[in-house]
PDB file of C-alpha atoms in Angstrom:
ATOM      1  CA  UNK A   1      22.207 -32.845  17.179  1.00  0.00           C
ATOM      2  CA  UNK A   2      24.894 -33.087  19.820  1.00  0.00           C
ATOM      3  CA  UNK A   3      24.985 -30.567  22.633  1.00  0.00           C
ATOM      4  CA  UNK A   4      28.186 -28.956  21.375  1.00  0.00           C
ATOM      5  CA  UNK A   5      26.819 -28.443  17.839  1.00  0.00           C
ATOM      6  CA  UNK A   6      25.240 -25.228  16.538  1.00  0.00           C
ATOM      7  CA  UNK A   7      22.856 -25.178  13.600  1.00  0.00           C
ATOM      8  CA  UNK A   8      21.106 -22.383  11.693  1.00  0.00           C
ATOM      9  CA  UNK A   9      17.495 -22.942  10.691  1.00  0.00           C
ATOM     10  CA  UNK A  10      15.902 -20.871   7.917  1.00  0.00           C
ATOM     11  CA  UNK A  11      12.230 -20.246   8.606  1.00  0.00           C
ATOM     12  CA  UNK A  12       9.282 -18.646   6.866  1.00  0.00           C
ATOM     13  CA  UNK A  13       6.572 -16.910   8.873  1.00  0.00           C
ATOM     14  CA  UNK A  14       3.118 -18.142   7.889  1.00  0.00           C
ATOM     15  CA  UNK A  15       0.495 -15.424   8.271  1.00  0.00           C
ATOM     16  CA  UNK A  16      -3.207 -16.310   8.226  1.00  0.00           C
ATOM     17  CA  UNK A  17      -5.221 -13.159   7.551  1.00  0.00           C
ATOM     18  CA  UNK A  18      -8.169 -12.574   5.299  1.00  0.00           C
ATOM     19  CA  UNK A  19      -7.649  -9.245   3.526  1.00  0.00           C
ATOM     20  CA  UNK A  20      -4.117  -8.444   2.373  1.00  0.00           C
ATOM     21  CA  UNK A  21      -2.521  -5.841   0.127  1.00  0.00           C
ATOM     22  CA  UNK A  22      -2.146  -7.645  -3.192  1.00  0.00           C
ATOM     23  CA  UNK A  23      -0.954  -5.000  -5.594  1.00  0.00           C
ATOM     24  CA  UNK A  24       0.251  -1.380  -5.742  1.00  0.00           C
ATOM     25  CA  UNK A  25       0.544   0.530  -8.988  1.00  0.00           C
ATOM     26  CA  UNK A  26       2.419   3.698  -8.114  1.00  0.00           C
ATOM     27  CA  UNK A  27       5.021   4.014 -10.882  1.00  0.00           C
ATOM     28  CA  UNK A  28       2.690   5.852 -13.311  1.00  0.00           C
ATOM     29  CA  UNK A  29       3.583   5.876 -17.009  1.00  0.00           C
ATOM     30  CA  UNK A  30       4.362   7.762 -20.183  1.00  0.00           C
ATOM     31  CA  UNK A  31       1.480   8.107 -22.604  1.00  0.00           C
ATOM     32  CA  UNK A  32       1.843   7.431 -26.331  1.00  0.00           C
ATOM     33  CA  UNK A  33       3.107  11.000 -26.774  1.00  0.00           C
ATOM     34  CA  UNK A  34       5.805  10.442 -24.107  1.00  0.00           C
ATOM     35  CA  UNK A  35       4.103  12.689 -21.576  1.00  0.00           C
ATOM     36  CA  UNK A  36       4.030  11.862 -17.873  1.00  0.00           C
ATOM     37  CA  UNK A  37       0.698  10.277 -16.915  1.00  0.00           C
ATOM     38  CA  UNK A  38      -0.404   9.920 -13.277  1.00  0.00           C
ATOM     39  CA  UNK A  39      -4.191   9.349 -12.946  1.00  0.00           C
ATOM     40  CA  UNK A  40      -4.104   5.559 -13.377  1.00  0.00           C
ATOM     41  CA  UNK A  41      -2.464   4.724 -10.024  1.00  0.00           C
ATOM     42  CA  UNK A  42      -4.254   2.220  -7.794  1.00  0.00           C
ATOM     43  CA  UNK A  43      -4.091  -0.145  -4.814  1.00  0.00           C
ATOM     44  CA  UNK A  44      -5.635  -3.613  -4.841  1.00  0.00           C
ATOM     45  CA  UNK A  45      -6.672  -5.728  -1.860  1.00  0.00           C
ATOM     46  CA  UNK A  46      -7.197  -9.497  -1.956  1.00  0.00           C
ATOM     47  CA  UNK A  47      -9.267 -11.917   0.152  1.00  0.00           C
ATOM     48  CA  UNK A  48      -7.079 -14.912   1.026  1.00  0.00           C
ATOM     49  CA  UNK A  49      -9.614 -16.610   3.251  1.00  0.00           C
ATOM     50  CA  UNK A  50     -12.191 -19.301   2.608  1.00  0.00           C
ATOM     51  CA  UNK A  51     -14.976 -17.030   3.813  1.00  0.00           C
ATOM     52  CA  UNK A  52     -16.637 -13.866   2.588  1.00  0.00           C
ATOM     53  CA  UNK A  53     -14.965 -10.800   4.091  1.00  0.00           C
ATOM     54  CA  UNK A  54     -16.819  -7.605   4.907  1.00  0.00           C
ATOM     55  CA  UNK A  55     -14.341  -4.765   4.375  1.00  0.00           C
ATOM     56  CA  UNK A  56     -16.690  -1.899   5.216  1.00  0.00           C
ATOM     57  CA  UNK A  57     -14.924   0.470   7.592  1.00  0.00           C
ATOM     58  CA  UNK A  58     -11.446  -0.783   6.660  1.00  0.00           C
ATOM     59  CA  UNK A  59      -8.781   1.943   6.761  1.00  0.00           C
ATOM     60  CA  UNK A  60      -5.977   2.400   4.226  1.00  0.00           C
ATOM     61  CA  UNK A  61      -2.926   4.336   5.400  1.00  0.00           C
ATOM     62  CA  UNK A  62      -0.252   5.790   3.118  1.00  0.00           C
ATOM     63  CA  UNK A  63       3.072   6.039   4.910  1.00  0.00           C
ATOM     64  CA  UNK A  64       5.390   9.054   5.158  1.00  0.00           C
ATOM     65  CA  UNK A  65       7.429   9.380   1.956  1.00  0.00           C
ATOM     66  CA  UNK A  66       9.657  12.463   2.165  1.00  0.00           C
ATOM     67  CA  UNK A  67      12.997  12.414   0.339  1.00  0.00           C
ATOM     68  CA  UNK A  68      14.521  13.157   3.745  1.00  0.00           C
ATOM     69  CA  UNK A  69      12.695  10.957   6.234  1.00  0.00           C
ATOM     70  CA  UNK A  70      10.521  12.807   8.712  1.00  0.00           C
ATOM     71  CA  UNK A  71      11.297  10.091  11.261  1.00  0.00           C
ATOM     72  CA  UNK A  72      13.723   7.218  10.870  1.00  0.00           C
ATOM     73  CA  UNK A  73      12.930   3.919  12.561  1.00  0.00           C
ATOM     74  CA  UNK A  74      15.560   4.854  15.150  1.00  0.00           C
ATOM     75  CA  UNK A  75      13.781   8.176  15.749  1.00  0.00           C
ATOM     76  CA  UNK A  76      10.492   6.336  16.214  1.00  0.00           C
ATOM     77  CA  UNK A  77      12.188   3.924  18.592  1.00  0.00           C
ATOM     78  CA  UNK A  78      13.662   6.749  20.662  1.00  0.00           C
ATOM     79  CA  UNK A  79      10.516   8.886  20.681  1.00  0.00           C
ATOM     80  CA  UNK A  80       7.674   6.362  20.704  1.00  0.00           C
ATOM     81  CA  UNK A  81       9.210   3.021  21.703  1.00  0.00           C
ATOM     82  CA  UNK A  82       8.395   1.391  18.341  1.00  0.00           C
ATOM     83  CA  UNK A  83       4.658   1.840  18.899  1.00  0.00           C
ATOM     84  CA  UNK A  84       3.625   3.973  15.897  1.00  0.00           C
ATOM     85  CA  UNK A  85       4.180   4.562  12.199  1.00  0.00           C
ATOM     86  CA  UNK A  86       3.790   7.887  10.406  1.00  0.00           C
ATOM     87  CA  UNK A  87       0.893   8.240   7.967  1.00  0.00           C
ATOM     88  CA  UNK A  88       0.669  11.082   5.459  1.00  0.00           C
ATOM     89  CA  UNK A  89      -2.860  10.117   4.375  1.00  0.00           C
ATOM     90  CA  UNK A  90      -5.613   7.863   5.676  1.00  0.00           C
ATOM     91  CA  UNK A  91      -8.672   6.744   3.720  1.00  0.00           C
ATOM     92  CA  UNK A  92     -11.589   4.577   4.799  1.00  0.00           C
ATOM     93  CA  UNK A  93     -13.910   2.289   2.911  1.00  0.00           C
ATOM     94  CA  UNK A  94     -17.407   3.557   3.755  1.00  0.00           C
ATOM     95  CA  UNK A  95     -19.053   1.818   6.699  1.00  0.00           C
ATOM     96  CA  UNK A  96     -22.654   2.789   5.985  1.00  0.00           C
ATOM     97  CA  UNK A  97     -23.391  -0.638   4.480  1.00  0.00           C
ATOM     98  CA  UNK A  98     -21.607  -4.003   4.160  1.00  0.00           C
ATOM     99  CA  UNK A  99     -19.151  -4.499   1.319  1.00  0.00           C
ATOM    100  CA  UNK A 100     -18.533  -8.211   0.911  1.00  0.00           C
ATOM    101  CA  UNK A 101     -15.525  -9.703  -0.883  1.00  0.00           C
ATOM    102  CA  UNK A 102     -15.717 -13.345  -1.947  1.00  0.00           C
ATOM    103  CA  UNK A 103     -12.818 -15.764  -1.325  1.00  0.00           C
ATOM    104  CA  UNK A 104     -10.205 -14.985  -3.972  1.00  0.00           C
ATOM    105  CA  UNK A 105     -11.945 -11.695  -4.664  1.00  0.00           C
ATOM    106  CA  UNK A 106     -10.305  -8.294  -4.992  1.00  0.00           C
ATOM    107  CA  UNK A 107     -10.997  -4.696  -4.029  1.00  0.00           C
ATOM    108  CA  UNK A 108      -9.787  -2.067  -6.481  1.00  0.00           C
ATOM    109  CA  UNK A 109      -9.055   1.372  -4.994  1.00  0.00           C
ATOM    110  CA  UNK A 110      -8.219   4.034  -7.580  1.00  0.00           C
ATOM    111  CA  UNK A 111      -7.695   7.747  -8.085  1.00  0.00           C
ATOM    112  CA  UNK A 112      -9.615   7.866 -11.361  1.00  0.00           C
ATOM    113  CA  UNK A 113     -12.179   5.172 -12.184  1.00  0.00           C
ATOM    114  CA  UNK A 114     -12.020   5.771 -15.927  1.00  0.00           C
ATOM    115  CA  UNK A 115     -10.531   4.034 -18.977  1.00  0.00           C
ATOM    116  CA  UNK A 116      -6.881   5.090 -19.118  1.00  0.00           C
ATOM    117  CA  UNK A 117      -5.962   2.981 -22.145  1.00  0.00           C
ATOM    118  CA  UNK A 118      -7.001   5.557 -24.741  1.00  0.00           C
ATOM    119  CA  UNK A 119      -3.695   6.997 -25.954  1.00  0.00           C
ATOM    120  CA  UNK A 120      -1.681   5.070 -23.379  1.00  0.00           C
ATOM    121  CA  UNK A 121      -0.675   1.457 -23.981  1.00  0.00           C
ATOM    122  CA  UNK A 122       0.820   1.117 -20.486  1.00  0.00           C
ATOM    123  CA  UNK A 123      -2.355   1.937 -18.591  1.00  0.00           C
ATOM    124  CA  UNK A 124      -5.538   0.119 -17.570  1.00  0.00           C
ATOM    125  CA  UNK A 125      -9.286   0.396 -17.836  1.00  0.00           C
ATOM    126  CA  UNK A 126     -10.314   1.225 -14.262  1.00  0.00           C
ATOM    127  CA  UNK A 127     -14.002   1.872 -14.911  1.00  0.00           C
ATOM    128  CA  UNK A 128     -14.852  -1.233 -12.855  1.00  0.00           C
ATOM    129  CA  UNK A 129     -13.079   0.020  -9.717  1.00  0.00           C
ATOM    130  CA  UNK A 130     -14.789  -0.532  -6.381  1.00  0.00           C
ATOM    131  CA  UNK A 131     -13.881   2.804  -4.779  1.00  0.00           C
ATOM    132  CA  UNK A 132     -12.369   6.069  -5.946  1.00  0.00           C
ATOM    133  CA  UNK A 133     -10.346   8.679  -4.038  1.00  0.00           C
ATOM    134  CA  UNK A 134     -12.125  11.749  -5.373  1.00  0.00           C
ATOM    135  CA  UNK A 135      -9.962  14.659  -6.497  1.00  0.00           C
ATOM    136  CA  UNK A 136     -11.439  17.807  -4.960  1.00  0.00           C
ATOM    137  CA  UNK A 137      -9.267  19.971  -7.234  1.00  0.00           C
ATOM    138  CA  UNK A 138     -10.787  18.465 -10.362  1.00  0.00           C
ATOM    139  CA  UNK A 139      -7.338  17.816 -11.859  1.00  0.00           C
ATOM    140  CA  UNK A 140      -8.137  14.128 -12.340  1.00  0.00           C
ATOM    141  CA  UNK A 141     -11.297  12.859 -13.967  1.00  0.00           C
ATOM    142  CA  UNK A 142     -13.560  11.115 -11.493  1.00  0.00           C
ATOM    143  CA  UNK A 143     -16.391   8.692 -12.133  1.00  0.00           C
ATOM    144  CA  UNK A 144     -19.697   9.713 -10.495  1.00  0.00           C
ATOM    145  CA  UNK A 145     -20.834   6.072 -10.590  1.00  0.00           C
ATOM    146  CA  UNK A 146     -17.911   4.878  -8.433  1.00  0.00           C
ATOM    147  CA  UNK A 147     -18.369   5.121  -4.646  1.00  0.00           C
ATOM    148  CA  UNK A 148     -15.924   7.470  -2.914  1.00  0.00           C
ATOM    149  CA  UNK A 149     -13.192   6.459  -0.539  1.00  0.00           C
ATOM    150  CA  UNK A 150     -13.589   8.538   2.594  1.00  0.00           C
ATOM    151  CA  UNK A 151     -10.654  10.891   3.156  1.00  0.00           C
ATOM    152  CA  UNK A 152      -9.975  10.754   6.895  1.00  0.00           C
ATOM    153  CA  UNK A 153      -6.643  12.595   7.018  1.00  0.00           C
ATOM    154  CA  UNK A 154      -4.245  14.200   4.577  1.00  0.00           C
ATOM    155  CA  UNK A 155      -1.158  16.248   5.369  1.00  0.00           C
ATOM    156  CA  UNK A 156      -1.601  18.029   2.035  1.00  0.00           C
ATOM    157  CA  UNK A 157      -4.248  20.752   2.083  1.00  0.00           C
ATOM    158  CA  UNK A 158      -4.633  20.626  -1.710  1.00  0.00           C
ATOM    159  CA  UNK A 159      -4.454  16.850  -2.259  1.00  0.00           C
ATOM    160  CA  UNK A 160      -7.478  14.640  -1.613  1.00  0.00           C
ATOM    161  CA  UNK A 161      -6.598  11.718  -3.898  1.00  0.00           C
ATOM    162  CA  UNK A 162      -4.095   8.978  -2.998  1.00  0.00           C
ATOM    163  CA  UNK A 163      -0.588  10.473  -3.036  1.00  0.00           C
ATOM    164  CA  UNK A 164       1.335   7.475  -4.383  1.00  0.00           C
ATOM    165  CA  UNK A 165       4.857   8.660  -5.252  1.00  0.00           C
ATOM    166  CA  UNK A 166       5.851   7.362  -8.694  1.00  0.00           C
ATOM    167  CA  UNK A 167       9.431   6.529  -7.723  1.00  0.00           C
ATOM    168  CA  UNK A 168       8.644   5.401  -4.178  1.00  0.00           C
ATOM    169  CA  UNK A 169       8.725   5.245  -1.240  1.00  0.00           C
ATOM    170  CA  UNK A 170       4.974   4.854  -0.830  1.00  0.00           C
ATOM    171  CA  UNK A 171       4.326   2.204   1.786  1.00  0.00           C
ATOM    172  CA  UNK A 172       0.742   1.119   2.430  1.00  0.00           C
ATOM    173  CA  UNK A 173      -0.924  -0.337   5.530  1.00  0.00           C
ATOM    174  CA  UNK A 174      -4.468  -1.464   6.244  1.00  0.00           C
ATOM    175  CA  UNK A 175      -6.049  -1.402   9.689  1.00  0.00           C
ATOM    176  CA  UNK A 176      -9.285  -1.342  11.668  1.00  0.00           C
ATOM    177  CA  UNK A 177     -10.276   0.703  14.678  1.00  0.00           C
ATOM    178  CA  UNK A 178     -13.297   2.227  16.391  1.00  0.00           C
ATOM    179  CA  UNK A 179     -11.272   5.349  17.230  1.00  0.00           C
ATOM    180  CA  UNK A 180     -11.868   8.751  15.683  1.00  0.00           C
ATOM    181  CA  UNK A 181      -8.751   8.486  13.527  1.00  0.00           C
ATOM    182  CA  UNK A 182      -8.791  12.156  12.515  1.00  0.00           C
ATOM    183  CA  UNK A 183      -8.232  13.030  16.197  1.00  0.00           C
ATOM    184  CA  UNK A 184      -5.096  10.929  16.604  1.00  0.00           C
ATOM    185  CA  UNK A 185      -1.946  12.899  17.540  1.00  0.00           C
ATOM    186  CA  UNK A 186       0.033  14.513  14.738  1.00  0.00           C
ATOM    187  CA  UNK A 187       3.727  15.399  14.664  1.00  0.00           C
ATOM    188  CA  UNK A 188       6.167  17.566  12.762  1.00  0.00           C
ATOM    189  CA  UNK A 189       9.339  16.070  11.345  1.00  0.00           C
ATOM    190  CA  UNK A 190      11.735  14.852  14.029  1.00  0.00           C
ATOM    191  CA  UNK A 191      13.277  17.785  15.861  1.00  0.00           C
ATOM    192  CA  UNK A 192      11.224  20.375  13.955  1.00  0.00           C
ATOM    193  CA  UNK A 193       8.810  22.844  15.628  1.00  0.00           C
ATOM    194  CA  UNK A 194       6.709  23.517  12.524  1.00  0.00           C
ATOM    195  CA  UNK A 195       5.958  22.416   8.969  1.00  0.00           C
ATOM    196  CA  UNK A 196       4.020  19.430   7.639  1.00  0.00           C
ATOM    197  CA  UNK A 197       2.361  17.092  10.116  1.00  0.00           C
ATOM    198  CA  UNK A 198       2.025  13.329  10.005  1.00  0.00           C
ATOM    199  CA  UNK A 199      -0.549  11.194  11.788  1.00  0.00           C
ATOM    200  CA  UNK A 200       0.710   8.831  14.504  1.00  0.00           C
ATOM    201  CA  UNK A 201      -0.825   5.465  13.555  1.00  0.00           C
ATOM    202  CA  UNK A 202      -0.614   2.811  16.305  1.00  0.00           C
ATOM    203  CA  UNK A 203       1.395  -0.145  15.042  1.00  0.00           C
ATOM    204  CA  UNK A 204      -0.742  -2.626  16.997  1.00  0.00           C
ATOM    205  CA  UNK A 205      -3.728  -1.902  14.718  1.00  0.00           C
ATOM    206  CA  UNK A 206      -1.984  -2.773  11.441  1.00  0.00           C
ATOM    207  CA  UNK A 207      -3.436  -5.839   9.715  1.00  0.00           C
ATOM    208  CA  UNK A 208      -1.051  -5.821   6.751  1.00  0.00           C
ATOM    209  CA  UNK A 209       1.668  -3.519   5.489  1.00  0.00           C
ATOM    210  CA  UNK A 210       3.822  -3.341   2.377  1.00  0.00           C
ATOM    211  CA  UNK A 211       7.076  -1.394   2.321  1.00  0.00           C
ATOM    212  CA  UNK A 212       7.859   0.175  -1.051  1.00  0.00           C
ATOM    213  CA  UNK A 213      11.243   1.860  -1.373  1.00  0.00           C
ATOM    214  CA  UNK A 214      12.926   3.865  -4.085  1.00  0.00           C
ATOM    215  CA  UNK A 215      15.395   2.169  -6.402  1.00  0.00           C
ATOM    216  CA  UNK A 216      18.579   4.037  -7.352  1.00  0.00           C
ATOM    217  CA  UNK A 217      21.602   3.528  -9.555  1.00  0.00           C
ATOM    218  CA  UNK A 218      23.291   1.864  -6.573  1.00  0.00           C
ATOM    219  CA  UNK A 219      20.244  -0.155  -5.526  1.00  0.00           C
ATOM    220  CA  UNK A 220      17.698   0.239  -2.750  1.00  0.00           C
ATOM    221  CA  UNK A 221      18.824   1.904   0.451  1.00  0.00           C
ATOM    222  CA  UNK A 222      17.297  -0.355   3.094  1.00  0.00           C
ATOM    223  CA  UNK A 223      18.108   2.173   5.827  1.00  0.00           C
ATOM    224  CA  UNK A 224      15.200   4.265   4.503  1.00  0.00           C
ATOM    225  CA  UNK A 225      12.612   1.698   5.657  1.00  0.00           C
ATOM    226  CA  UNK A 226       9.571   3.256   7.310  1.00  0.00           C
ATOM    227  CA  UNK A 227       7.845   0.062   8.462  1.00  0.00           C
ATOM    228  CA  UNK A 228       9.080  -2.128  11.295  1.00  0.00           C
ATOM    229  CA  UNK A 229      10.190  -5.671  10.523  1.00  0.00           C
ATOM    230  CA  UNK A 230       7.157  -7.119  12.301  1.00  0.00           C
ATOM    231  CA  UNK A 231       4.935  -5.278   9.794  1.00  0.00           C
ATOM    232  CA  UNK A 232       7.138  -5.992   6.761  1.00  0.00           C
ATOM    233  CA  UNK A 233      10.499  -7.675   7.217  1.00  0.00           C
ATOM    234  CA  UNK A 234      11.586  -6.656   3.702  1.00  0.00           C
ATOM    235  CA  UNK A 235      10.489  -4.287   0.966  1.00  0.00           C
ATOM    236  CA  UNK A 236       9.483  -4.127  -2.663  1.00  0.00           C
ATOM    237  CA  UNK A 237      10.388  -1.595  -5.347  1.00  0.00           C
ATOM    238  CA  UNK A 238      10.012  -0.973  -9.054  1.00  0.00           C
ATOM    239  CA  UNK A 239      13.031  -1.498 -11.305  1.00  0.00           C
ATOM    240  CA  UNK A 240      13.157   2.089 -12.547  1.00  0.00           C
ATOM    241  CA  UNK A 241      14.769   4.892 -10.556  1.00  0.00           C
ATOM    242  CA  UNK A 242      12.155   7.552 -11.173  1.00  0.00           C
ATOM    243  CA  UNK A 243       8.972   5.780 -12.246  1.00  0.00           C
ATOM    244  CA  UNK A 244       6.895   6.551 -15.362  1.00  0.00           C
ATOM    245  CA  UNK A 245       7.441   2.968 -16.542  1.00  0.00           C
ATOM    246  CA  UNK A 246       4.032   1.379 -15.949  1.00  0.00           C
ATOM    247  CA  UNK A 247       5.527  -1.074 -13.432  1.00  0.00           C
ATOM    248  CA  UNK A 248       3.212  -2.710 -10.896  1.00  0.00           C
ATOM    249  CA  UNK A 249       4.376  -4.462  -7.728  1.00  0.00           C
ATOM    250  CA  UNK A 250       2.183  -7.452  -6.896  1.00  0.00           C
ATOM    251  CA  UNK A 251       2.162 -10.592  -4.755  1.00  0.00           C
ATOM    252  CA  UNK A 252       3.354 -13.869  -6.140  1.00  0.00           C
ATOM    253  CA  UNK A 253       0.929 -16.770  -6.306  1.00  0.00           C
ATOM    254  CA  UNK A 254       1.737 -19.676  -3.991  1.00  0.00           C
ATOM    255  CA  UNK A 255       1.222 -23.357  -4.756  1.00  0.00           C
ATOM    256  CA  UNK A 256      -1.647 -23.447  -2.259  1.00  0.00           C
ATOM    257  CA  UNK A 257      -5.331 -23.063  -3.031  1.00  0.00           C
ATOM    258  CA  UNK A 258      -8.331 -22.257  -0.894  1.00  0.00           C
ATOM    259  CA  UNK A 259     -11.192 -24.609  -0.131  1.00  0.00           C
ATOM    260  CA  UNK A 260     -13.079 -23.546  -3.258  1.00  0.00           C
ATOM    261  CA  UNK A 261      -9.933 -23.630  -5.423  1.00  0.00           C
ATOM    262  CA  UNK A 262      -9.123 -19.898  -5.307  1.00  0.00           C
ATOM    263  CA  UNK A 263      -5.469 -19.008  -5.439  1.00  0.00           C
ATOM    264  CA  UNK A 264      -3.536 -18.151  -2.277  1.00  0.00           C
ATOM    265  CA  UNK A 265      -0.987 -15.383  -2.602  1.00  0.00           C
ATOM    266  CA  UNK A 266       2.452 -15.572  -0.987  1.00  0.00           C
ATOM    267  CA  UNK A 267       2.399 -13.906   2.428  1.00  0.00           C
ATOM    268  CA  UNK A 268       5.501 -14.507   4.534  1.00  0.00           C
ATOM    269  CA  UNK A 269       5.458 -10.993   6.007  1.00  0.00           C
ATOM    270  CA  UNK A 270       8.476 -10.125   3.851  1.00  0.00           C
ATOM    271  CA  UNK A 271       7.799  -8.169   0.669  1.00  0.00           C
ATOM    272  CA  UNK A 272      11.279  -8.930  -0.660  1.00  0.00           C
ATOM    273  CA  UNK A 273      10.099 -12.521  -0.897  1.00  0.00           C
ATOM    274  CA  UNK A 274       6.386 -11.981  -1.505  1.00  0.00           C
ATOM    275  CA  UNK A 275       6.285  -9.399  -4.311  1.00  0.00           C
ATOM    276  CA  UNK A 276       7.431  -9.146  -7.908  1.00  0.00           C
ATOM    277  CA  UNK A 277       7.266  -6.501 -10.648  1.00  0.00           C
ATOM    278  CA  UNK A 278       5.403  -6.490 -13.947  1.00  0.00           C
ATOM    279  CA  UNK A 279       4.594  -4.050 -16.753  1.00  0.00           C
ATOM    280  CA  UNK A 280       1.846  -6.241 -18.168  1.00  0.00           C
ATOM    281  CA  UNK A 281      -0.235  -7.574 -15.268  1.00  0.00           C
ATOM    282  CA  UNK A 282      -3.732  -6.106 -15.134  1.00  0.00           C
ATOM    283  CA  UNK A 283      -6.030  -5.162 -12.248  1.00  0.00           C
ATOM    284  CA  UNK A 284      -7.558  -8.210 -10.509  1.00  0.00           C
ATOM    285  CA  UNK A 285      -5.050 -10.528 -12.217  1.00  0.00           C
ATOM    286  CA  UNK A 286      -2.367 -12.648 -10.487  1.00  0.00           C
ATOM    287  CA  UNK A 287       0.097 -15.170 -11.840  1.00  0.00           C
ATOM    288  CA  UNK A 288      -0.804 -18.848 -11.553  1.00  0.00           C
TER     289      UNK A 288
END
């Protein structure tokens, strides 16, 4: 390359982390009687590494998802110098005992650890879930045999299960900290003196994050991103505009394999590249 020449190099960021967000089922579905059905939503984590991973004490944050953003990325830049993201809910995997995930293993986090396939061809049998976000209202059937996710913070006084919006956005992050997360600062929407409050989650703690945005008739509005590019340079979305289609967003499988032969999922820190959509993939399954 001569001094006077200019070239453009396309690069992929290679991230080496053990636990990643592998799958989010937020779209919900229509049952066989064409009624809206919500209880089967779930999040799945995946162990990329060649070692057992203890996920006890791991936090799961659900990101602000208002139709009018509480804070834009520019607002966060102006107010907090790009140091925080807004969480509407935070859950924690119990830390009272180890919870080990084998290489290539998954962790299934659900709202209702029951069999949702009865009368609904789009849904899944979630009776084998690892943890359940218990519904204190009793509106969703919970499984007493499934350990509870700890609810650390929710901006909704009446909602204790995972509030995954069926059309999006419903970004997810995972993080670890020794802080008392429930005592972190909380804020109203930008410029507002009252109303709902979101938790200020330090960006530096985020291990992995997936941006999910709403699709519309004119496509996805990227200006509605909630997560910084260094958490997720892109986004994923379902194909439908309003959900109820049984669509799951999940990571693609790379050509690489771990030391014991387990599959390695695509993780370039860009969900536009890393994720795809399916109406048939099942919990704990990934494409070869």
